[in-house]
Coordinates of C-alpha atoms in Angstrom, one line a residue:
Chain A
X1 CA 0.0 0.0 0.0
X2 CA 1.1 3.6 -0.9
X3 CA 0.7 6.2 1.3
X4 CA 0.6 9.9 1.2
X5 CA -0.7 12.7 2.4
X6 CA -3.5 14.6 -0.3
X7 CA -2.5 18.1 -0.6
X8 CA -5.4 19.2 -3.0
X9 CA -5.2 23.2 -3.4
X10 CA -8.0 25.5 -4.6
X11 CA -8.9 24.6 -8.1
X12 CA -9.6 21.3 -8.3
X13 CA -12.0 21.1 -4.8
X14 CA -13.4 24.2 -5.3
X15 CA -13.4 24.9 -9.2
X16 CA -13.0 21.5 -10.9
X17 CA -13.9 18.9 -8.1
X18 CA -14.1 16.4 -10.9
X19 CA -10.9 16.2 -11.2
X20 CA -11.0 15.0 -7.0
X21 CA -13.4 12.5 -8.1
X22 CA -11.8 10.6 -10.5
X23 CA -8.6 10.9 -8.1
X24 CA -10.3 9.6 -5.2
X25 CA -12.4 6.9 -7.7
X26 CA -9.3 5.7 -9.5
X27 CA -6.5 5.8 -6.8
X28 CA -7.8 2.9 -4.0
X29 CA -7.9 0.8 -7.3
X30 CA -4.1 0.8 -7.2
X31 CA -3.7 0.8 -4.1
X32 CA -2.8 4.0 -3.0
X33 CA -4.6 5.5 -0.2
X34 CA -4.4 9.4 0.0
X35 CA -4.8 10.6 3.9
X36 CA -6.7 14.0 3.7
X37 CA -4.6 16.1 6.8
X38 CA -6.1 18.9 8.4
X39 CA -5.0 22.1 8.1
X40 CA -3.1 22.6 4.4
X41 CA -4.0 25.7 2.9
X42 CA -3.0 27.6 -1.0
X43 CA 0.3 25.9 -2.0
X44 CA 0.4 29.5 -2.4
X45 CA 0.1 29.8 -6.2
X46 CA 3.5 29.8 -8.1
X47 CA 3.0 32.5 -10.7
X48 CA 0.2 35.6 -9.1
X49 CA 1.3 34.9 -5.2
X50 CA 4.7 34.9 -6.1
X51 CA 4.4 37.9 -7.9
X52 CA 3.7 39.4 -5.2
X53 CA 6.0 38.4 -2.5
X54 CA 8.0 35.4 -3.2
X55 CA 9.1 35.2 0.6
X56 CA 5.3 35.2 2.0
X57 CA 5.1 32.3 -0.8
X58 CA 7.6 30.4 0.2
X59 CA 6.9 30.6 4.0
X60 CA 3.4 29.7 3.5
X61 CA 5.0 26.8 0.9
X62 CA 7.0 26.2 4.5
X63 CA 3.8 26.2 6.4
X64 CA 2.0 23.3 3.9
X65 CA 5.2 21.1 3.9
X66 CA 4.9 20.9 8.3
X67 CA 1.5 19.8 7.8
X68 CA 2.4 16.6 6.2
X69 CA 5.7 16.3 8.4
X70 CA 4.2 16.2 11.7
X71 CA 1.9 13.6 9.9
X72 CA 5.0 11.5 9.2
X73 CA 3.9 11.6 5.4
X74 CA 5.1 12.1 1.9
X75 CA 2.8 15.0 0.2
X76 CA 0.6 13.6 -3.5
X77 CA -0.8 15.8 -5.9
X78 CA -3.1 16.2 -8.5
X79 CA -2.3 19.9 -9.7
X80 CA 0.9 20.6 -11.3
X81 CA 0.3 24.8 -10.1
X82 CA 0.5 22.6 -5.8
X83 CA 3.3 20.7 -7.1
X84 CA 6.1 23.0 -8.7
X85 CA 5.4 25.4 -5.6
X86 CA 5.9 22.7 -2.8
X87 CA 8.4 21.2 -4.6
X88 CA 10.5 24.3 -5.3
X89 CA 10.0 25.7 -1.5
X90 CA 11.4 21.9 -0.7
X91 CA 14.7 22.2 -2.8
X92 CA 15.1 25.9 -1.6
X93 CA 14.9 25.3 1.8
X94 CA 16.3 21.9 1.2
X95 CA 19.6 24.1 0.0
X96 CA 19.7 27.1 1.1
X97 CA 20.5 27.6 5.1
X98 CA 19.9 31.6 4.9
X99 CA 16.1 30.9 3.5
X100 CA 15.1 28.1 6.4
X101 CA 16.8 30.9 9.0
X102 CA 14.1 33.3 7.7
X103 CA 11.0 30.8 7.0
X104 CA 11.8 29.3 10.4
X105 CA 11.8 33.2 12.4
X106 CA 8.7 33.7 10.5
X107 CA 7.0 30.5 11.2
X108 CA 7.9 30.5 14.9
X109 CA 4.8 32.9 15.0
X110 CA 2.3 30.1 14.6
X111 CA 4.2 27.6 16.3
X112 CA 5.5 25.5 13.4
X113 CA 9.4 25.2 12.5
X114 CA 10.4 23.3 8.8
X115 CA 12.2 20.2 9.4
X116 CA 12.4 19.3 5.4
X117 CA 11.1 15.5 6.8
X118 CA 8.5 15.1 3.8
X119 CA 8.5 14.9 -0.3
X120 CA 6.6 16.1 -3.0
X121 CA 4.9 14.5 -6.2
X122 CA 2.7 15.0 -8.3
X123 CA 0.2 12.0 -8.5
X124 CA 1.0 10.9 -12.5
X125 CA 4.7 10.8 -11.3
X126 CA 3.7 8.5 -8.5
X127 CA 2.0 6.0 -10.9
X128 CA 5.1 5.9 -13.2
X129 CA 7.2 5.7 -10.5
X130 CA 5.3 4.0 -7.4
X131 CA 2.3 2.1 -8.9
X132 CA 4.3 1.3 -12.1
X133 CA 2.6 1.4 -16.0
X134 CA 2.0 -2.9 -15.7
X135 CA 0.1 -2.4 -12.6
X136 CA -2.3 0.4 -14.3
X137 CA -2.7 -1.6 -17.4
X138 CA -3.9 -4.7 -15.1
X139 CA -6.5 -2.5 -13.4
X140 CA -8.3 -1.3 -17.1
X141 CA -11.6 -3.1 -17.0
X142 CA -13.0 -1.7 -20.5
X143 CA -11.3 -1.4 -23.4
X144 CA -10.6 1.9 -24.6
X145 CA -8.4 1.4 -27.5
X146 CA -8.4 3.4 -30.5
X147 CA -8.8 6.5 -28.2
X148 CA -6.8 9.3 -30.0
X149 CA -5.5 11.4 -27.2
X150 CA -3.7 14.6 -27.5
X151 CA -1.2 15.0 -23.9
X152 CA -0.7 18.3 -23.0
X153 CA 1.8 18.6 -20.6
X154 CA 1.8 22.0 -19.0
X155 CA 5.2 23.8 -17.6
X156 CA 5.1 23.0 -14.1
X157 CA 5.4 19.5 -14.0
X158 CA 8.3 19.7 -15.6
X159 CA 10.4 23.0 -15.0
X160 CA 11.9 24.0 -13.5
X161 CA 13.8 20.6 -14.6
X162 CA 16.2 20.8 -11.8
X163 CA 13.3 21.5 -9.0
X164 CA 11.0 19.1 -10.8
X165 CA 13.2 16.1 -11.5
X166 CA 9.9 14.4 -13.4
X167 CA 11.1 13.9 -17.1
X168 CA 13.3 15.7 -19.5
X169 CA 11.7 18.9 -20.0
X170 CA 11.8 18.8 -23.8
X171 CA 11.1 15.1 -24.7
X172 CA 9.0 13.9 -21.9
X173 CA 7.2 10.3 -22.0
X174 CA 5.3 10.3 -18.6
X175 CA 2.3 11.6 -20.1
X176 CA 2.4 9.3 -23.2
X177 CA 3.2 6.4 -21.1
X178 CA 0.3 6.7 -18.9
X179 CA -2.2 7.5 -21.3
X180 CA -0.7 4.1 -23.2
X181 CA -0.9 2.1 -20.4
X182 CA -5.1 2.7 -20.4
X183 CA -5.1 1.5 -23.8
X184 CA -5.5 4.7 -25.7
X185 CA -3.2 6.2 -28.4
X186 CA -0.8 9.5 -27.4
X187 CA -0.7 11.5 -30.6
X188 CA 2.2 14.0 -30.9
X189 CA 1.2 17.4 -32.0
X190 CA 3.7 20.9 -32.9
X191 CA 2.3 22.8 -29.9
X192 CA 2.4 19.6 -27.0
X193 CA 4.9 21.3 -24.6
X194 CA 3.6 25.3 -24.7
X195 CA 2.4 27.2 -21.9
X196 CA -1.8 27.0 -21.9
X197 CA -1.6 31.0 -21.1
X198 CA -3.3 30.9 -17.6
X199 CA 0.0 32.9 -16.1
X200 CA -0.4 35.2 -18.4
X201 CA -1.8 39.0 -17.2
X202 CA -3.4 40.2 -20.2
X203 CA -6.8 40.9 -21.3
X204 CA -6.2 38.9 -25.1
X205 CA -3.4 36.6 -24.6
X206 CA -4.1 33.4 -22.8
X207 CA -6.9 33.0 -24.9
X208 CA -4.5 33.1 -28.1
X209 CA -2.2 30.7 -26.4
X210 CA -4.7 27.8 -25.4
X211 CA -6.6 28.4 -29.4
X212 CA -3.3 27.3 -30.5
X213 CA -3.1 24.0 -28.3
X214 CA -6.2 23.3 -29.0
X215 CA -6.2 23.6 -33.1
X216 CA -2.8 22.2 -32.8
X217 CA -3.9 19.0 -31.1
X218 CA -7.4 18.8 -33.2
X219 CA -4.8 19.3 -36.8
X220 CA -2.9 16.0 -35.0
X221 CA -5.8 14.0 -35.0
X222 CA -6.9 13.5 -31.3
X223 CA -10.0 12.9 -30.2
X224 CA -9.3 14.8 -26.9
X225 CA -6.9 17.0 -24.5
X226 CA -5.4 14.9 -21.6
X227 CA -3.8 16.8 -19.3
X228 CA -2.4 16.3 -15.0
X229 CA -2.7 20.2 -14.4
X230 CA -6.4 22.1 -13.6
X231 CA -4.9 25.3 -14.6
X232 CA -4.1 23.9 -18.1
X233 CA -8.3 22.4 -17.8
X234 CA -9.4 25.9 -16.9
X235 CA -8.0 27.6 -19.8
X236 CA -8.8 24.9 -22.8
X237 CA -12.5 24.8 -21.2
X238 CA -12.7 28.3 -20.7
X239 CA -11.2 29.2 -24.6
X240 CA -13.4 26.6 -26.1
X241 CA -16.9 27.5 -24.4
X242 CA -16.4 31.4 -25.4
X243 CA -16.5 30.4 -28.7
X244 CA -12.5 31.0 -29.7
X245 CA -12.5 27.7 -31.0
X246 CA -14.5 26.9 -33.7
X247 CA -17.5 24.3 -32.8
X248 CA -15.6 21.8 -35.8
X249 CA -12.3 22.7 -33.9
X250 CA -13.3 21.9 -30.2
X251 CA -11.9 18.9 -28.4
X252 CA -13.3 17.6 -25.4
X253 CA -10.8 18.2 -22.1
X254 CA -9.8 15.6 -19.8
X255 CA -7.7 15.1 -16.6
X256 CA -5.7 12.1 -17.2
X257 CA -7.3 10.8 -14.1
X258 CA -10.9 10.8 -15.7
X259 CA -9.7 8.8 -18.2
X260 CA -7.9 6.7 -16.0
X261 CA -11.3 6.6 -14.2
X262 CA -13.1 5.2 -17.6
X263 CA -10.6 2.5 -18.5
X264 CA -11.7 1.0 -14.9
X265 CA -15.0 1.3 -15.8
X266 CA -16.5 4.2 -13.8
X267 CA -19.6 6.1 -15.7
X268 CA -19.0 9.3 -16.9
X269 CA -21.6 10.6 -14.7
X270 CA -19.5 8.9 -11.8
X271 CA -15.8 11.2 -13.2
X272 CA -18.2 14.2 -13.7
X273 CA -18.4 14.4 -17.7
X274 CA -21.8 16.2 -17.4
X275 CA -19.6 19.2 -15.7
X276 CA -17.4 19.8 -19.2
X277 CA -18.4 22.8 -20.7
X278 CA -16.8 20.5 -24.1
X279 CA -18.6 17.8 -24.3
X280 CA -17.2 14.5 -24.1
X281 CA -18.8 12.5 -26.8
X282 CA -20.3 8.6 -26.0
X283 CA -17.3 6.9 -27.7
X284 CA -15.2 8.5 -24.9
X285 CA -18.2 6.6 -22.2
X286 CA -19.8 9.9 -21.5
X287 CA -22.8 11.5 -20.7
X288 CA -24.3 14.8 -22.7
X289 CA -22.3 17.6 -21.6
X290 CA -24.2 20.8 -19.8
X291 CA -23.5 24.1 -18.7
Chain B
X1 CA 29.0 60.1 -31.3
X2 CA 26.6 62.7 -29.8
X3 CA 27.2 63.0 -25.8
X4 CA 22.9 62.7 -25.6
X5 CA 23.3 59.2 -27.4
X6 CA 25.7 57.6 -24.4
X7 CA 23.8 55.6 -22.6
X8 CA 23.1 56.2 -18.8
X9 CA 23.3 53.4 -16.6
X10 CA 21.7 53.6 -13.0
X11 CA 23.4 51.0 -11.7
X12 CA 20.9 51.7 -8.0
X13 CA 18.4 49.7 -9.7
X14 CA 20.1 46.7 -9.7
X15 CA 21.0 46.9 -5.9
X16 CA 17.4 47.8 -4.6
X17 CA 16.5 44.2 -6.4
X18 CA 18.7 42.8 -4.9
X19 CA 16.8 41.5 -1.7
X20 CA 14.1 40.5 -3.7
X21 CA 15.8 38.2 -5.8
X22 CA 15.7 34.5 -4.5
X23 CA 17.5 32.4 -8.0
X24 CA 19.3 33.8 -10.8
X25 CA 21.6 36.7 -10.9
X26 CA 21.4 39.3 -14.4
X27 CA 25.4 39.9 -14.3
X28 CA 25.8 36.6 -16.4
X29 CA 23.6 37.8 -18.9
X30 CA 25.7 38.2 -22.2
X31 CA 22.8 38.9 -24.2
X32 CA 22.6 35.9 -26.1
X33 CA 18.7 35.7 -26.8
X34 CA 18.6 31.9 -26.5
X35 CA 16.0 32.7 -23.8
X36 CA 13.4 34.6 -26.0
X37 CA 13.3 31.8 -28.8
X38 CA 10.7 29.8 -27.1
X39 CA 9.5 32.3 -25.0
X40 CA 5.7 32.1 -25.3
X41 CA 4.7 35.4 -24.6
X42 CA 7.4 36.9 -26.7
X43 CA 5.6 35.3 -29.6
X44 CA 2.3 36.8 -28.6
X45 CA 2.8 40.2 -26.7
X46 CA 5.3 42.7 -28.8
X47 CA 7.9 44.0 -27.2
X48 CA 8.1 41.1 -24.5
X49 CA 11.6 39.7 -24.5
X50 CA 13.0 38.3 -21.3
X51 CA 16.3 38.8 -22.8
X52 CA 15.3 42.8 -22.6
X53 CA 14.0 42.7 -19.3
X54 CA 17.7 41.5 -17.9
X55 CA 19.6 44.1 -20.1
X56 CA 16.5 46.6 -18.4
X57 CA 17.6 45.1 -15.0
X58 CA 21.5 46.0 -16.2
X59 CA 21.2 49.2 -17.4
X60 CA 19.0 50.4 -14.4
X61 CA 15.7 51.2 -16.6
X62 CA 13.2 52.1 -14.0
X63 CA 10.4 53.5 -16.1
X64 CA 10.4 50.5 -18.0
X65 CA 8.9 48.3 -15.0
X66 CA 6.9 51.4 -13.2
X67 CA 3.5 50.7 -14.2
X68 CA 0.9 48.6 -13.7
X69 CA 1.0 47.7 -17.5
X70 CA 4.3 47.3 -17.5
X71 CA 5.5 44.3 -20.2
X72 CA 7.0 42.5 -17.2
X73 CA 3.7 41.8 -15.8
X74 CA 2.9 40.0 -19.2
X75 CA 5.3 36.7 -18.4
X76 CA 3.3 33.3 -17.7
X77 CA 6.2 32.0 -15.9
X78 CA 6.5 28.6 -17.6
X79 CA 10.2 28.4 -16.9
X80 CA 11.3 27.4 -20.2
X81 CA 13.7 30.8 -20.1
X82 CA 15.0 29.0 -17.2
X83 CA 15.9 25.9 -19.0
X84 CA 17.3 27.6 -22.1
X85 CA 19.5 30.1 -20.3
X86 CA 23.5 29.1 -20.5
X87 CA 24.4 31.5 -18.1
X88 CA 21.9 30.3 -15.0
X89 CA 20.5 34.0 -14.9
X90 CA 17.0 32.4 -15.0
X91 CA 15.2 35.3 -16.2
X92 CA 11.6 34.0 -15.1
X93 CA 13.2 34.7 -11.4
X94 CA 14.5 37.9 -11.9
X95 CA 11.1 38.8 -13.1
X96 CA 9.3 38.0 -10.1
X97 CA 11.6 39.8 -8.3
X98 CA 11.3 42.7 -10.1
X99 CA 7.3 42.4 -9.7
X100 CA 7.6 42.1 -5.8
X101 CA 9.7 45.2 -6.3
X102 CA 7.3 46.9 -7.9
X103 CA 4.4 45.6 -5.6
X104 CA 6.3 47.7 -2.6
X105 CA 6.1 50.6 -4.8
X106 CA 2.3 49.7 -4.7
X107 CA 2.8 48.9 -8.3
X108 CA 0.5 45.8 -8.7
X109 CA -2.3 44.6 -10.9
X110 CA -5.8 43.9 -9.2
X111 CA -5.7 40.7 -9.9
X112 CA -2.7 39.5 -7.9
X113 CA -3.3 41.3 -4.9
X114 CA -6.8 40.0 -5.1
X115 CA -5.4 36.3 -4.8
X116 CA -2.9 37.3 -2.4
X117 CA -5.6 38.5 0.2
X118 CA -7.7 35.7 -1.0
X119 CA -5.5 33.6 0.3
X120 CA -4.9 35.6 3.5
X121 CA -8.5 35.9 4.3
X122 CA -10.2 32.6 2.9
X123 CA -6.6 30.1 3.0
X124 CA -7.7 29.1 -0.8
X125 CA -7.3 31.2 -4.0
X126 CA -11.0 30.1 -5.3
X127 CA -14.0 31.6 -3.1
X128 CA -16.3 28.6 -2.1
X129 CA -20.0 28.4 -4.3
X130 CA -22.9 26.9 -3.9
X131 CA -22.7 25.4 -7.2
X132 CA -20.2 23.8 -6.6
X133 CA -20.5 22.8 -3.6
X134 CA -24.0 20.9 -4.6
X135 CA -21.4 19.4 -7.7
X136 CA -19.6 18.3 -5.0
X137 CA -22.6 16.4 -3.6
X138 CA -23.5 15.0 -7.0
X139 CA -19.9 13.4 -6.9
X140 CA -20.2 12.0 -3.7
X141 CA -16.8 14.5 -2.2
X142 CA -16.5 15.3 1.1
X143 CA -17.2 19.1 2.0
X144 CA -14.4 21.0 1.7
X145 CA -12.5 21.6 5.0
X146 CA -12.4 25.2 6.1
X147 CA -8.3 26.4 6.2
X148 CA -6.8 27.4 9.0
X149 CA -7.2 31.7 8.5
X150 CA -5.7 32.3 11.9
X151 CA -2.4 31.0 11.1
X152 CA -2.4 32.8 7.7
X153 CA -3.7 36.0 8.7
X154 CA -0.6 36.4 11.2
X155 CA 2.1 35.3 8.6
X156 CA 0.9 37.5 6.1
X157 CA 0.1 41.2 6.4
X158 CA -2.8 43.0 4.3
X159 CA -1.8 44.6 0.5
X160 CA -2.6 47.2 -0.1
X161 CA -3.0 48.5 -4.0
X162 CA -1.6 52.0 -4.4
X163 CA -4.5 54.8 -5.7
X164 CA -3.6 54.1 -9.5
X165 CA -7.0 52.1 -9.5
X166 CA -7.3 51.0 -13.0
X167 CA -10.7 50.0 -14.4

């Protein structure tokens, strides 16, 4: 049995919870039990938090990583966003004796002090690395071969490279090989490793980005997105139901969890297809699509 | 050449960032560009470049980052400058140290210091809904646990935006 603690952040509980379904549908089935902890808050976000005060973020990065240390466990999760900040406030603190000096001072406020006794990952690293890709392929129950599935990786689960330590940054195969291992087909595209726009502060621009990704992948030949990060499922959702994208040009968007989910054999009422604001057609095992 | 075409360097600039920066450093910039090649808001917002923005840091431009428009606040920090970069100058970092910079000046957009005190006064960057909440239900999820504010409220002190209010 795997164990680790669920760090879950803000968007997939409270924007896209089902995203948390199909993790907590798909994850007992390979025996990994995620321990909800109280008391984790924002990783803080890596890109507008930051912006703003990069040593508030990394003392309340600090403050999520003694959560799972006084619970004697090693931190899962499903948001690449959650990841790249706990991870990065782990290798900085990890490495730098001047930075734990001043999270420490400021945490001593509320009591808590960073030992750097946990890890981080981010859930599809744990099921190359942890569950392993035969184990996966053992647990599909219903064949979903023939799939065409476009992988969109996002930047943070990847880079920082260094930080990350996930896959090489510019020919990764963790996505690929996961979305294999279900059965279906990765299909390559130009645009598979660009940023989805969401960090982007501009009125016009990450809504040019993610129309890209999404022709891009469509022009490949998929038959959907598949992606690990909810900031990357906010933006091709978003871009595609205000009518940037051409109704011809759409592609339904999933969270490779979801479509771990179907290969077991949950409903797509069960992973929360009638949320998509793309609908995910029947030959994906899905229900009609509403607002 | 003309004594108004020598370029003035304010080299203060550089040393008021200096606390703010946490990776990276601009003096190993030598300008080489490999960092705007895949840069993805250099191939979408004109004028971007995060090779500019270190020669900016460098030369001590200051009214290039004063605003609340500024082109530095267009980055998406995807940290692919960071992997390009030869010199370890890891322009992605220098740029959110010059955006904390600027947020002392009381330089910052709405919507970061909206998530900022989001998170100081609700733990979470997304506001709770009914909607979703009864989604939630629907799914069979567990109500979401309220964060500890307490704790967060006394790490983090309250932003303030400067009177610049733009619409």
């Amino acid at each position: 049995m795997i164990r680790k603690a669920f760090f879950l952040g803000c968007m997939i509980p409270l924007k896209y919870p089902q995203i948390e379904a199909a993790v907590r549908l798909t994850m007992p089935r390979l025996d990994v039990e995620l321990v909800d902890l109280e008391g984790f808050t924002c990783c803080p976000d890596p890109i507008f938090f930051k912006s703003v005060d990069q040593f508030a973020w990394l003392t309340v990065a600090a403050r999520n990583l003694t959560v799972a240390e006084s619970a004697g466990l090693d931190i899962a999760t499903a948001c690449s966003g959650c990841t790249t900040t706990l991870a990065e406030a782990l290798h900085l603190l990890k490495t730098r004796p001047d930075l734990v000096k001043e999270v420490n001072s400021r945490l001593a406020s509320i009591g808590r002090s960073f030992a750097g006794a946990t890890n981080v990952r981010h859930l599809a690293t744990i099921l190359r690395d942890e569950v392993g890709l035969d184990r996966i392929t053992a647990a599909v129950k219903t064949k979903i071969d023939g799939v065409k599935v476009a992988v969109h990786y996002g930047c943070h689960l990847l880079k920082p490279s260094e930080v990350a330590m996930v896959d090489d940054p510019d020919f990764p195969e963790l996505q690929e090989k996961l979305v294999a291992a279900v059965g279906a087909e990765p299909v390559r595209y130009p645009h598979a490793l660009k940023c989805c726009g969401k960090g982007c502060i501009d009125r016009t621009v990450p809504a040019a980005m993610a129309v890209e990704i999404v022709e891009s992948a469509k022009a490949g030949g998929a038959d959907a997105l598949c992606l690990v990060c909810p900031s990357c499922f906010d933006s091709f959702e978003l871009v595609q139901a205000t009518g940037k994208v051409k109704k011809e040009k759409q592609l339904p968007v999933l969270s490779y969890f979801q479509l771990l989910g179907l290969a077991m054999g949950f409903s797509g009422e069960q992973l929360g297809f009638q949320f998509h604001r793309v609908p995910v057609p029947p030959g994906l095992g899905s229900v009609r699509g509403k607002r | 050449m003309e004594p108004s075409e020598n370029i003035q360097v304010d080299f203060d600039l550089a040393a008021e960032l200096a606390p703010f920066v946490i990776g990276g450093s601009a003096y190993a910039c030598f300008q080489c560009g490999a960092c705007v090649a895949e840069c993805p808001t250099a191939a979408h917002v004109e004028g971007f470049s995060p090779r500019k923005v270190v020669l900016q840091i460098l030369l001590g431009d200051r009214e290039s980052f004063e605003s609340e428009d500024a082109l530095v606040w267009k980055c998406s920090s995807c940290f692919t400058c960071l992997e390009r970069c030869p010199q370890g100058v890891r322009p992605g970092e220098l740029i959110a140290a010059v955006r904390n910079w600027l947020v002392k000046k009381a330089l910052v957009p709405k919507q970061l210091a909206d998530i900022y005190n989001a998170v100081r006064k609700e733990g979470r960057t997304v506001p709770r809904s009914s909607a979703i909440d009864r989604r939630r239900k629907e799914l069979g999820l567990p109500v979401v646990p309220d964060a500890p504010v307490d704790e967060l409220k006394s790490l983090l002190p309250q932003l303030d935006r400067g009177k610049k209010e733009k619409k």
